[in-house]
Short mmCIF file of C-alpha atoms and ligand atoms in Angstrom, two decimals:
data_model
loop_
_atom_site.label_atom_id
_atom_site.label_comp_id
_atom_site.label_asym_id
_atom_site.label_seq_id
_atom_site.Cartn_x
_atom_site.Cartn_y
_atom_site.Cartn_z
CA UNK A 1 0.00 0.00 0.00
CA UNK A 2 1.73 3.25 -1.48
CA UNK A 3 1.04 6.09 1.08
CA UNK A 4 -0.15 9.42 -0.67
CA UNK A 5 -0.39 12.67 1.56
CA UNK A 6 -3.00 14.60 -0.52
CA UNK A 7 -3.45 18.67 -0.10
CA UNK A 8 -6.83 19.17 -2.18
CA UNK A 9 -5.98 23.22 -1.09
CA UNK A 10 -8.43 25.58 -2.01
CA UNK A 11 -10.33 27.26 -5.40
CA UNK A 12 -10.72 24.79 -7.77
CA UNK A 13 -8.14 22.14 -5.67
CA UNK A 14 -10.36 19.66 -4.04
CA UNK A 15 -12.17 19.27 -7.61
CA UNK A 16 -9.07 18.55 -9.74
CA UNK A 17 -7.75 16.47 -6.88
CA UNK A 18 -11.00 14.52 -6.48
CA UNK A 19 -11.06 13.90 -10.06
CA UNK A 20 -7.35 12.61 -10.06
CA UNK A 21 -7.92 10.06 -6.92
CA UNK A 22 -10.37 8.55 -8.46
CA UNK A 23 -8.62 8.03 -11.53
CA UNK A 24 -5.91 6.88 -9.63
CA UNK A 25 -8.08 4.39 -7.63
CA UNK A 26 -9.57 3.28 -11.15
CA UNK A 27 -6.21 2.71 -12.64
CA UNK A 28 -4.70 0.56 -9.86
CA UNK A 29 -7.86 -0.04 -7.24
CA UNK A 30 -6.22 -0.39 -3.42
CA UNK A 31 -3.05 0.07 -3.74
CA UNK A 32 -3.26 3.73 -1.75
CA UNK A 33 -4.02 5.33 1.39
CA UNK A 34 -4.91 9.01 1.02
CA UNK A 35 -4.09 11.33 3.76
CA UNK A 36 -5.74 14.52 3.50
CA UNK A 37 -4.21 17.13 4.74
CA UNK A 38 -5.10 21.41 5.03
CA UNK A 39 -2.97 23.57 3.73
CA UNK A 40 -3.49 26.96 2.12
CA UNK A 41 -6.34 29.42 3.04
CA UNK A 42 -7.85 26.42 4.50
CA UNK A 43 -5.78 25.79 6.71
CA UNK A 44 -5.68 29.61 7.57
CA UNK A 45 -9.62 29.66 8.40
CA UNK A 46 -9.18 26.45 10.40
CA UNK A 47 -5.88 26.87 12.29
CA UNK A 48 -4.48 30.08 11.66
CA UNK A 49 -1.46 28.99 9.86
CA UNK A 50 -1.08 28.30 6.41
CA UNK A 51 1.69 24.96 7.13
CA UNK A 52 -0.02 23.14 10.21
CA UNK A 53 3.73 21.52 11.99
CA UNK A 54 1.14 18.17 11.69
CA UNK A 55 -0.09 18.56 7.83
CA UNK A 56 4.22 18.92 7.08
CA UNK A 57 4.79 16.24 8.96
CA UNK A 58 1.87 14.10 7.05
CA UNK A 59 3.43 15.04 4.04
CA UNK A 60 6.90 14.11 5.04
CA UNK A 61 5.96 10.63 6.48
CA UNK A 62 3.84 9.89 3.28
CA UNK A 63 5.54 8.23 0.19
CA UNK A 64 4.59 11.05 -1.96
CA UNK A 65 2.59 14.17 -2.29
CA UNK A 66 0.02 15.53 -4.61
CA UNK A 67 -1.52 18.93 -4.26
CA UNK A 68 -4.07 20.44 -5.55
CA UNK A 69 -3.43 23.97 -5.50
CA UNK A 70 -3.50 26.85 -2.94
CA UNK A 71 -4.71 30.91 -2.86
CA UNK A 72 -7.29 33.04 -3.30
CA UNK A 73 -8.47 36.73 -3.14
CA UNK A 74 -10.09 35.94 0.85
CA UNK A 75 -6.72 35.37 1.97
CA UNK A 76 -4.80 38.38 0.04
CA UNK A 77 -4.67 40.75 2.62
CA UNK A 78 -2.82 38.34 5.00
CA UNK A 79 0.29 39.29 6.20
CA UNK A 80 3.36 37.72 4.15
CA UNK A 81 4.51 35.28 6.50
CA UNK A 82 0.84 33.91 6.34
CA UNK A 83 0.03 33.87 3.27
CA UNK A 84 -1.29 30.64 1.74
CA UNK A 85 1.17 30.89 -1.14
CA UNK A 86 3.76 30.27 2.54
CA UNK A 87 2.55 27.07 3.05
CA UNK A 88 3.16 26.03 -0.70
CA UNK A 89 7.45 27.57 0.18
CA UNK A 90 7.57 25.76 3.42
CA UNK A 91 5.79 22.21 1.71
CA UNK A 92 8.58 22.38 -0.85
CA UNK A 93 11.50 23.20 1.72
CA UNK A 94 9.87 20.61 4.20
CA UNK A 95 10.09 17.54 1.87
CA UNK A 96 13.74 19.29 0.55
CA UNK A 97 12.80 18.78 -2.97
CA UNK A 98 15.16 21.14 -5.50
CA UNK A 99 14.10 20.36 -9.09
CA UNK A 100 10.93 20.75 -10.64
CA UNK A 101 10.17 19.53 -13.57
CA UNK A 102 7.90 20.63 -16.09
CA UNK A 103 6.70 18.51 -19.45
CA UNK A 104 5.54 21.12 -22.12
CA UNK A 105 4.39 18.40 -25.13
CA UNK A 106 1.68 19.56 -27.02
CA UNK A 107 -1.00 16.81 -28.01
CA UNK A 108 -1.68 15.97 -31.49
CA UNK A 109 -5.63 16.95 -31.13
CA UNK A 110 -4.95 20.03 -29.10
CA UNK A 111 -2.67 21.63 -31.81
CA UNK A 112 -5.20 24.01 -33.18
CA UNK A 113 -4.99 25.60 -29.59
CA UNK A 114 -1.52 26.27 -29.58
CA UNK A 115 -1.29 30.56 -30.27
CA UNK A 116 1.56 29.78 -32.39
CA UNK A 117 2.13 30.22 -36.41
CA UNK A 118 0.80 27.13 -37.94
CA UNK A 119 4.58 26.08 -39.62
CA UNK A 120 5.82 26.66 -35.71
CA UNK A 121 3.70 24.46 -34.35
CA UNK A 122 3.82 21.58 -37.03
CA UNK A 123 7.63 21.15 -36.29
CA UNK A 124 6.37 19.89 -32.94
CA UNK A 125 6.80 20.88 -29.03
CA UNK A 126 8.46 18.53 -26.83
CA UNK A 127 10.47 19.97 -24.10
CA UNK A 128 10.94 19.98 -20.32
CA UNK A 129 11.70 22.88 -17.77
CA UNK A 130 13.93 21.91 -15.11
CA UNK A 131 13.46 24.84 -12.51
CA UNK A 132 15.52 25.05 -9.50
CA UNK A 133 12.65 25.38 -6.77
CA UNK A 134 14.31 25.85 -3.42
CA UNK A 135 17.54 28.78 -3.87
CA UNK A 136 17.32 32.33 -5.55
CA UNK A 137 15.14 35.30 -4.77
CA UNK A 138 12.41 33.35 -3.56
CA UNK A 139 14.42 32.04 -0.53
CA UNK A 140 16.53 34.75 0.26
CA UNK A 141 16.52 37.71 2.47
CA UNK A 142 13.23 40.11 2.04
CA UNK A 143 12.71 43.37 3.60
CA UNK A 144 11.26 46.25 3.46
CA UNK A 145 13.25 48.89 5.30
CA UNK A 146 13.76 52.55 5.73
CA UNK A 147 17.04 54.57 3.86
CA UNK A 148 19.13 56.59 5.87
CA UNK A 149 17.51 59.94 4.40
CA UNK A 150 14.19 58.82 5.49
CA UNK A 151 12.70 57.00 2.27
CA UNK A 152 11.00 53.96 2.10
CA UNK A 153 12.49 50.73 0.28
CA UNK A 154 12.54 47.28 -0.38
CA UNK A 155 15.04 44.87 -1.17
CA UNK A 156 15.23 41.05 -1.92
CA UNK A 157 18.35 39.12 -2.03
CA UNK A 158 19.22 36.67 -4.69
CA UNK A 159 21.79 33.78 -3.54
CA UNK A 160 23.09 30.60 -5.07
CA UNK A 161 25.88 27.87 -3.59
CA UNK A 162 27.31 25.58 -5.46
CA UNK A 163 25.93 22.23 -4.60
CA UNK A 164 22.43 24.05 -5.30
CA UNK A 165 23.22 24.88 -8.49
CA UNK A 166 25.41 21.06 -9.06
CA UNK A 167 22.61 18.97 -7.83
CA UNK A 168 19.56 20.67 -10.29
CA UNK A 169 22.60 20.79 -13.36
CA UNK A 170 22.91 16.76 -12.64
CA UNK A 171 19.09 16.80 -13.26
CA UNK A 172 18.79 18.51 -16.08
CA UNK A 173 21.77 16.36 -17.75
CA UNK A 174 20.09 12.92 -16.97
CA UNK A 175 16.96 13.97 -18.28
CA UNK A 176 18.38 15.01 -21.58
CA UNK A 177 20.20 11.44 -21.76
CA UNK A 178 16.92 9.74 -21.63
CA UNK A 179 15.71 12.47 -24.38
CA UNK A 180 17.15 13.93 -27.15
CA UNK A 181 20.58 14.91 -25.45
CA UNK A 182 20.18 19.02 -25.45
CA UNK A 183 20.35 21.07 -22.76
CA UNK A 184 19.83 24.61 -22.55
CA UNK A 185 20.91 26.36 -19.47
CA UNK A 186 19.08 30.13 -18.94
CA UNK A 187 20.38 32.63 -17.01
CA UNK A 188 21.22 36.12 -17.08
CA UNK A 189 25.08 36.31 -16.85
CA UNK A 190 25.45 39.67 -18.95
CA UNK A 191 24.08 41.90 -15.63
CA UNK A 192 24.76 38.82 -12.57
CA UNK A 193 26.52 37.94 -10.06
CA UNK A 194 24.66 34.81 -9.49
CA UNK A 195 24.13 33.81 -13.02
CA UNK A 196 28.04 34.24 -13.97
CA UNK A 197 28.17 31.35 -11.35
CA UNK A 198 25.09 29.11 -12.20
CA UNK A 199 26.84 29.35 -15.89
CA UNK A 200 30.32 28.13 -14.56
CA UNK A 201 29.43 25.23 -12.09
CA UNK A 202 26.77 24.08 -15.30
CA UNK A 203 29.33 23.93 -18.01
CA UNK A 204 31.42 22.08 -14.93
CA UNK A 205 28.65 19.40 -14.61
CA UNK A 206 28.49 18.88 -18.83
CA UNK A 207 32.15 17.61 -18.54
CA UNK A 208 30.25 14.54 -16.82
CA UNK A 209 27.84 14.18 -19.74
CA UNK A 210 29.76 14.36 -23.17
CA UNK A 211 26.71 13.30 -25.38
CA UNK A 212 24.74 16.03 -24.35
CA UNK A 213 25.15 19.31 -26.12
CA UNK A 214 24.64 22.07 -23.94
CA UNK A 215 23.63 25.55 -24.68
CA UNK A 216 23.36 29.17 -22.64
CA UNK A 217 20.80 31.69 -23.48
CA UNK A 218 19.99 34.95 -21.76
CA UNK A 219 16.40 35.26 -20.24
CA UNK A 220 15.17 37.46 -22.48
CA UNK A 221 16.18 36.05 -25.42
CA UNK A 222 14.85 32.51 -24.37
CA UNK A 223 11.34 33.97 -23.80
CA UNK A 224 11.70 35.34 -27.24
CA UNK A 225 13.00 31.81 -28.97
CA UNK A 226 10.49 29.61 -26.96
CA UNK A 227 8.01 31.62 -29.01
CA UNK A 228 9.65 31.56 -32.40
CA UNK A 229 11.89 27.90 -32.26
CA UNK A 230 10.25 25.92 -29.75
CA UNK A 231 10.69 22.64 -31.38
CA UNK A 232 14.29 23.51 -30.82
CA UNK A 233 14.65 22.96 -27.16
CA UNK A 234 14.82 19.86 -25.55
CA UNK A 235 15.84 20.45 -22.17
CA UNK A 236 15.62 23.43 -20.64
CA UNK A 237 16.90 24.27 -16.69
CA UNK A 238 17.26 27.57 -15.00
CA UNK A 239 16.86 29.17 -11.41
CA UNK A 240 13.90 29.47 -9.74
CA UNK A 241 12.40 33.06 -10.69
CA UNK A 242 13.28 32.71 -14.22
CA UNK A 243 11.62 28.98 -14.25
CA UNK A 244 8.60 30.50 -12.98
CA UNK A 245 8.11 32.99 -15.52
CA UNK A 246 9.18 30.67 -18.84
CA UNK A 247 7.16 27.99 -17.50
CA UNK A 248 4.09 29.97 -17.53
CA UNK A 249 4.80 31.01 -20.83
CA UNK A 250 5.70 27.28 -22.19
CA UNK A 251 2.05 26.74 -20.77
CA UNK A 252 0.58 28.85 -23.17
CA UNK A 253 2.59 27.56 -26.24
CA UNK A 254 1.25 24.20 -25.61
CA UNK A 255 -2.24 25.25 -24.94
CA UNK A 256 -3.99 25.75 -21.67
CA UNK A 257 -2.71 26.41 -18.20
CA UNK A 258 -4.78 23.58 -17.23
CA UNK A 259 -3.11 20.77 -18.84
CA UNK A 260 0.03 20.52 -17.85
CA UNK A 261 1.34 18.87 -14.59
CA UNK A 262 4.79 19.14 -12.44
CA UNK A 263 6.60 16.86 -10.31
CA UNK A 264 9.29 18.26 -7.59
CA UNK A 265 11.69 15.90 -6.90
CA UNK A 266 14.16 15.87 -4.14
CA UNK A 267 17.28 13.37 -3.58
CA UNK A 268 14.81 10.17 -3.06
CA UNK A 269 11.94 8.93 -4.77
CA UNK A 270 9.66 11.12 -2.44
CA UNK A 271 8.08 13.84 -4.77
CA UNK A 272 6.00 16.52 -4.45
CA UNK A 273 3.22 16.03 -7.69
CA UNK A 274 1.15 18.91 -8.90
CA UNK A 275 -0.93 20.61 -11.47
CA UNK A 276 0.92 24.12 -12.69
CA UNK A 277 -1.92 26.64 -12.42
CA UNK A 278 -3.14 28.14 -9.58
CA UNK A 279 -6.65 27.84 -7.36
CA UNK A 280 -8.37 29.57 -9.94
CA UNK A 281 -10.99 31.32 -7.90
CA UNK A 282 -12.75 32.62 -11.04
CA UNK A 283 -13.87 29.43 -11.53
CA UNK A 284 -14.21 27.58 -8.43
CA UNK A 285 -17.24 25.99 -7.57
CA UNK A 286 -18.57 25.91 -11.41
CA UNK A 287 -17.77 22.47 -12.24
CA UNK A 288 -15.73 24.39 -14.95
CA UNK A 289 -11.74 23.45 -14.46
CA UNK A 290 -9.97 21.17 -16.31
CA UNK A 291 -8.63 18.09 -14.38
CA UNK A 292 -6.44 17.14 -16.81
CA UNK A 293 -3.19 18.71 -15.54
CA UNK A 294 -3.87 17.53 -11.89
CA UNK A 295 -4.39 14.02 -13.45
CA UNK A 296 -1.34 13.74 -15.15
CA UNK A 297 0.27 15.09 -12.26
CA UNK A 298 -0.97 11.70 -10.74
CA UNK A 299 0.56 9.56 -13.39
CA UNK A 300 3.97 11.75 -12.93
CA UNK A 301 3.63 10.17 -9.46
CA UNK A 302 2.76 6.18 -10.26
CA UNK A 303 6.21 6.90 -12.56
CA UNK A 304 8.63 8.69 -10.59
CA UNK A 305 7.56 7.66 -7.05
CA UNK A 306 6.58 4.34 -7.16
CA UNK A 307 7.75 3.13 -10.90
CA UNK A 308 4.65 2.23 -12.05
CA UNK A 309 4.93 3.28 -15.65
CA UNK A 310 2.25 0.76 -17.04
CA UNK A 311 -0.28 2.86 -14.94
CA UNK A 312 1.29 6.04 -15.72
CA UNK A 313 1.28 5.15 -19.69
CA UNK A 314 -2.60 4.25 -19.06
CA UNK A 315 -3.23 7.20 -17.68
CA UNK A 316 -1.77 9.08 -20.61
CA UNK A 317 -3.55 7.37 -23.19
CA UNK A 318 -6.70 7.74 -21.96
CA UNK A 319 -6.22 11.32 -21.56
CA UNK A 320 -5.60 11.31 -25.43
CA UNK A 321 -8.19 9.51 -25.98
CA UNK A 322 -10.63 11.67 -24.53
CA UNK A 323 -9.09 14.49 -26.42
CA UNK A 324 -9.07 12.84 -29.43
CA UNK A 325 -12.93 12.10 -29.33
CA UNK A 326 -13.14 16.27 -28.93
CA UNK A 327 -14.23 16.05 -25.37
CA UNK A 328 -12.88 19.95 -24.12
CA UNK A 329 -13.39 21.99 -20.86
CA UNK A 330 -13.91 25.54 -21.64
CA UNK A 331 -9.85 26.59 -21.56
CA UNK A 332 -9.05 24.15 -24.06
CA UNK A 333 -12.61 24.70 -26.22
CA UNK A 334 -12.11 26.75 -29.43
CA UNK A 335 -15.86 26.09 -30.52
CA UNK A 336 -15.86 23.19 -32.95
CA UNK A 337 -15.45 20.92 -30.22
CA UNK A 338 -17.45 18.94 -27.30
CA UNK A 339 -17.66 21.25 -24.33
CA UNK A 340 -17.90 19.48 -20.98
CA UNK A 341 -17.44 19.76 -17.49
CA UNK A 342 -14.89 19.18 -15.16
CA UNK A 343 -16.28 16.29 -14.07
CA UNK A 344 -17.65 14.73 -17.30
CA UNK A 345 -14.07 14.96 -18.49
CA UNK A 346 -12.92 12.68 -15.28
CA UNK A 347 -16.22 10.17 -16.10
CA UNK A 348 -14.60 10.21 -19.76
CA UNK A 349 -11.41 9.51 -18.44
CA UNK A 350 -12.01 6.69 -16.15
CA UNK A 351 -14.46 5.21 -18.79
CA UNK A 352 -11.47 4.99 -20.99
CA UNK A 353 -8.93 3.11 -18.03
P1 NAD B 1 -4.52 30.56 -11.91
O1 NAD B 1 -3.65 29.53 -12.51
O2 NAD B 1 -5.28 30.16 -10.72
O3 NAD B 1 -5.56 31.08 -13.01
C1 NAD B 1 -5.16 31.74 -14.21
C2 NAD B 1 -6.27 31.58 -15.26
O4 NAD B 1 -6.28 30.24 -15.76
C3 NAD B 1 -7.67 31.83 -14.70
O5 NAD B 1 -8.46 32.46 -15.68
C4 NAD B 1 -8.22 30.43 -14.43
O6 NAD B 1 -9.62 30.33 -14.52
C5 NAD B 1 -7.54 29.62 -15.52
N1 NAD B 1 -7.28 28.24 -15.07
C6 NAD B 1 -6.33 27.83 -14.21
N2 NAD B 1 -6.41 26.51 -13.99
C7 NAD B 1 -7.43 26.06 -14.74
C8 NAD B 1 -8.01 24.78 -14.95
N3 NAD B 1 -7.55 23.67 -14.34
N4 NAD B 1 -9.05 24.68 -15.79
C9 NAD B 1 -9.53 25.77 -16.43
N5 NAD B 1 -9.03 27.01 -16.29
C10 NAD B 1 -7.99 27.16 -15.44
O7 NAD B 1 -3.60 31.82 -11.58
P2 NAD B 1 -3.97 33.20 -10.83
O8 NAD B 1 -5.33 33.64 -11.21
O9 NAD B 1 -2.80 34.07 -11.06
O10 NAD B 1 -3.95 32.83 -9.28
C11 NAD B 1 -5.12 32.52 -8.51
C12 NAD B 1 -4.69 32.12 -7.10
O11 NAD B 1 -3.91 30.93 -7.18
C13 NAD B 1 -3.82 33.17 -6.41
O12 NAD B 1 -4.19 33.22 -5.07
C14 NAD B 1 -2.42 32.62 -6.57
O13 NAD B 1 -1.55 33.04 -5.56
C15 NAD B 1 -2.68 31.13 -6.48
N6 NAD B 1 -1.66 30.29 -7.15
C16 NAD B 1 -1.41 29.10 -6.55
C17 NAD B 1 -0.52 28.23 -7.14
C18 NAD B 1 -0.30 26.90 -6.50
O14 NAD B 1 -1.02 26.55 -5.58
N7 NAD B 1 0.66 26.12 -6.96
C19 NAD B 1 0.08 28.57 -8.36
C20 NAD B 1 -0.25 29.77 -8.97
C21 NAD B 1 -1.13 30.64 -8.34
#
């Protein structure tokens, strides 16, 4: 019996991470426990913390963890150290997973949603971001503080080591050997500190993988080629503010927000499994969001956590088969199509299993 903490979160959470346990229970029936656990504005109404020390320590007794998503305008005017979005930082830091990996594959019968030129998109998208999820700006110093003459500032501080930047570079680098043996390492080393560094302990790593070809690019021209060469990239792996940002755009090249799923993986099988949008309050409640990212979340889990890649490749199929019978929830619906709900896209799903 695989142990799963679950964190359904808030916003449209506990109905993508419904929809994914029971696909999960369909695909291999008994063989998980599910531990709910609050975290999030949840766990803010109910205990005044976003992190309950007991919903951590769920999480890092469990074999693996799948969340839902946290957030959501009742909980904006919280003060920053109790902010749901807290909870998410200290879940990551708590199970010490670094790497984050995120599949951006655009599916044959989605391809008329992809915003891209027609002779872009036919060249095909297959790439992954490897984002380094627990260093950089996110995790360093912040402060807002007074200047000597009086005025009012902020600052946050932005701070690599080496065996950060070693450990996510090793990632990156055995992914590409089981792909198609590219990497491309983004930074900004024209204006930092910290990027000069990330570039020279990454080119020290490729030494250790001579198959794989590795490439630099500067942020801003990688947000620029993901638009206009995407089948070019392969793998992609960066720090943790500029992962952020390209993975959100890498969403959008490959059609909806909704689709895609991440897994956060640390130095043992226990990951951290989860869909990449947010608790989209706009919709919450409506029977409206797509499960389909939260989903394959789940069969990133049966595959990376417990090697169960029969399950996992089940789970993929069906979700291409239901798109390929035109079955859409209304972010991946371009009007030709079947519209449906959030939850007749899970019946569809676990019809197909
Ligand atoms: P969001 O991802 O929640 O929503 C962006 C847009 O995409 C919205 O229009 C939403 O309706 C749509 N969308 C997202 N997921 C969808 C799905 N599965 N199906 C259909 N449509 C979907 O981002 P946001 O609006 O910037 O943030 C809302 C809240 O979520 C904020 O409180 C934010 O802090 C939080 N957030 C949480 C996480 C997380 O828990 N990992 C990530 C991002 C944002």
């Amino acid at each position: 019996m695989k142990n799963v903490a679950v964190i359904p979160g808030d916003g449209i959470g506990p109905e993508v991470i419904g929809a994914t346990l029971d696909v999960l229970e369909k695909v291999a029936p008994k063989a998980f426990t599910f531990n709910e656990v609050a975290m999030g504005g949840n766990a803010i109404d109910k205990y005044g913390e976003p992190l309950p020390a007991e919903s951590l320590k769920i999480c890092q007794d469990a074999d693996a963890t799948l969340l839902g998503a946290v957030g959501g305008p009742k909980w904006d005017n919280q003060p920053p150290e109790n902010r749901p979005e807290r909870g998410l930082l200290g879940v990551r830091k708590g199970l010490k997973v670094f790497a984050n990996i995120r599949p951006a594959k655009i599916f044959a019968p989605l391809a008329s949603a992809c915003p891209l030129r027609k002779d872009i998109a036919d060249k095909g998208i297959d790439f992954v971001i490897i984002r380094e999820l627990t260093g950089g700006i996110y995790f360093g110093n912040h402060e807002a503080f007074t200047t000597p003459n009086g005025e009012r500032a902020a600052r946050d501080v932005m701070e690599y080591s080496e065996h950060e930047v070693r450990r996510i570079a090793h990632v990156a680098f055995k992914a590409a050997m089981g792909r198609r043996k590219i990497v491309t390492s983004i930074d900004k080393a024209n204006i930092l500190t910290t990027s000069r560094f990330w570039r020279e302990i990454v080119e020290d790593v490729a030494k250790e993988y001579p198959e794989v070809k590795l490439n630099h690019l500067y942020v801003d021209n990688a947000s620029m080629q993901l638009i206009r060469v995407p089948s070019e990239f392969d793998v992609i792996v960066t720090e943790n503010t500029f992962g952020d940002i390209l993975s959100d755009e890498a969403s959008q090249i490959v059609g909806s927000i909704g689709m895609i799923p991440s897994a956060s993986l640390g130095d043992n099988n226990r990951g951290l499994y989860e869909p990449i949008h947010g608790s989209a309050p706009d919709i919450a409640g409506q029977d409206k969001a797509n499960p389909i990212g939260t989903i394959l979340a789940g069969a990133m889990m049966l595959r990376y956590s417990f090697a169960m890649n029969a399950e996992a490749d089940r789970i993929e199929r069906a979700v291409d088969g239901v798109l390929n019978d035109g079955l859409r929830t209304g972010d991946i619906y371009t009007g030709t199509e079947k519209l449906v709900t959030g939850s007749q896209m899970r019946d569809a799903i676990i019809a197909r299993l």
